[in-house]
Amino acid sequence: MKIGSNITKIGKNAFYGCKNLKTVTVGKNVLEIGAKAFYKCAALTKVTIPAKVRKIGKLAFYGCRKLKLINVRTKKLTNKRVGAKAFQNIHTKTRIKVPAAKREAYKQLFRAKGVTGKKQVIK
């Protein structure tokens, strides 16, 4: 599913518990992904986060156990702008692609927000 470029915010609980959502490409003008926006989306395997995203709410992708690929294009995320447990309980072999210039900072950030598995790769 592609979220249109006319959307600027994905609201709280927007896709909470969705069972059929497999891939999401967030629209290029989205600035914020709300708390629990994709909470426990059982089928979600891939998500692309665009360059303008400044904030990801708490538990945004919590419990997306099939989420194997997260493509992060934004360079605007900080510890204060990503909510607690935003990426906790996702697939044990998740690959997270991040901008090269932010690799080290994002490694720490994603580890602090729930990406703690030994086989989860941030590159």
Coordinates of C-alpha atoms in Angstrom, one line a residue:
M1 CA 0.0 0.0 0.0
K2 CA 1.2 3.5 -0.8
I3 CA 0.2 6.4 1.4
G4 CA -0.4 9.4 -0.8
S5 CA 1.7 12.5 -1.0
N6 CA -1.2 14.6 0.2
I7 CA -1.0 13.0 3.7
T8 CA 1.2 14.8 6.2
K9 CA 0.5 12.7 9.3
I10 CA -0.4 9.1 10.0
G11 CA -2.6 9.3 13.1
K12 CA -2.6 7.4 16.3
N13 CA -3.8 3.8 15.9
A14 CA -4.3 4.4 12.2
F15 CA -3.6 0.7 11.1
Y16 CA -3.8 -0.8 14.6
G17 CA -4.0 -4.6 14.4
C18 CA -4.5 -4.7 10.6
K19 CA -4.3 -8.3 9.4
N20 CA -3.9 -7.8 5.6
L21 CA -1.4 -5.0 5.3
K22 CA 1.8 -6.5 3.8
T23 CA 3.9 -3.6 2.6
V24 CA 3.7 0.2 3.2
T25 CA 5.4 3.0 1.3
V26 CA 4.8 6.1 3.4
G27 CA 4.0 9.2 1.3
K28 CA 6.9 11.6 0.6
N29 CA 5.2 14.5 2.6
V30 CA 4.5 12.6 5.8
L31 CA 6.1 14.3 8.7
E32 CA 4.9 12.1 11.6
I33 CA 3.9 8.5 12.2
G34 CA 1.6 8.4 15.3
A35 CA 1.7 6.2 18.3
K36 CA 0.6 2.6 17.6
A37 CA 0.1 3.6 14.0
F38 CA 1.1 0.1 12.8
Y39 CA 0.8 -1.7 16.2
K40 CA 0.6 -5.5 15.8
C41 CA 0.1 -5.5 12.0
A42 CA 0.3 -9.2 11.7
A43 CA 1.2 -9.4 7.9
L44 CA 3.4 -6.3 7.5
T45 CA 6.7 -7.4 6.0
K46 CA 8.2 -4.1 4.6
V47 CA 7.9 -0.4 5.3
T48 CA 9.6 2.6 3.7
I49 CA 9.9 5.7 5.8
P50 CA 10.5 8.8 3.6
A51 CA 13.0 11.7 4.0
K52 CA 10.6 14.2 5.6
V53 CA 9.5 12.1 8.6
R54 CA 10.6 13.9 11.8
K55 CA 8.7 11.9 14.4
I56 CA 7.7 8.2 15.1
G57 CA 5.3 7.7 18.0
K58 CA 5.7 5.2 20.8
L59 CA 4.8 1.6 19.9
A60 CA 4.4 2.6 16.2
F61 CA 5.6 -0.7 14.8
Y62 CA 5.4 -2.8 18.0
G63 CA 4.6 -6.4 17.5
C64 CA 4.9 -6.5 13.7
R65 CA 6.5 -9.9 13.9
K66 CA 6.8 -10.4 10.1
L67 CA 8.5 -7.0 9.5
K68 CA 11.7 -8.0 7.8
L69 CA 12.7 -4.8 6.0
I70 CA 12.6 -1.2 7.1
N71 CA 13.9 1.3 4.6
V72 CA 14.6 4.6 6.4
R73 CA 15.3 7.6 4.2
T74 CA 14.9 10.4 6.8
K75 CA 17.9 11.9 8.5
K76 CA 15.7 13.8 11.0
L77 CA 15.1 11.2 13.7
T78 CA 16.5 11.7 17.2
N79 CA 16.1 9.9 20.5
K80 CA 13.5 12.4 21.6
R81 CA 11.6 12.1 18.3
V82 CA 11.2 8.3 18.3
G83 CA 8.8 6.9 20.9
A84 CA 9.5 4.2 23.4
K85 CA 9.4 0.6 22.1
A86 CA 8.6 1.9 18.5
F87 CA 10.4 -1.1 17.0
Q88 CA 10.1 -3.7 19.7
N89 CA 8.9 -7.3 19.0
I90 CA 9.5 -7.1 15.2
H91 CA 11.0 -10.0 13.2
T92 CA 14.1 -11.5 14.7
K93 CA 16.0 -11.1 11.4
T94 CA 14.9 -7.6 10.4
R95 CA 17.1 -5.6 8.1
I96 CA 17.0 -1.8 8.6
K97 CA 18.5 0.3 5.8
V98 CA 19.5 3.8 7.0
P99 CA 21.3 6.8 5.4
A100 CA 25.0 6.2 5.4
A101 CA 25.7 9.6 7.1
K102 CA 23.5 8.6 10.0
R103 CA 24.5 4.9 10.3
E104 CA 26.2 5.0 13.8
A105 CA 23.7 7.4 15.3
Y106 CA 20.8 5.3 14.0
K107 CA 22.3 2.1 15.2
Q108 CA 22.2 3.4 18.8
L109 CA 18.7 5.0 18.2
F110 CA 17.1 1.8 16.9
R111 CA 18.7 -0.4 19.6
A112 CA 17.3 2.0 22.2
K113 CA 13.8 1.8 20.6
G114 CA 13.5 -2.0 20.5
V115 CA 15.7 -3.4 17.8
T116 CA 17.8 -5.6 20.2
G117 CA 18.1 -9.0 18.4
K118 CA 21.5 -10.3 17.5
K119 CA 20.4 -11.2 14.0
Q120 CA 18.7 -7.8 13.4
V121 CA 21.0 -5.8 11.1
I122 CA 21.1 -2.0 10.8
K123 CA 23.1 -0.9 7.7

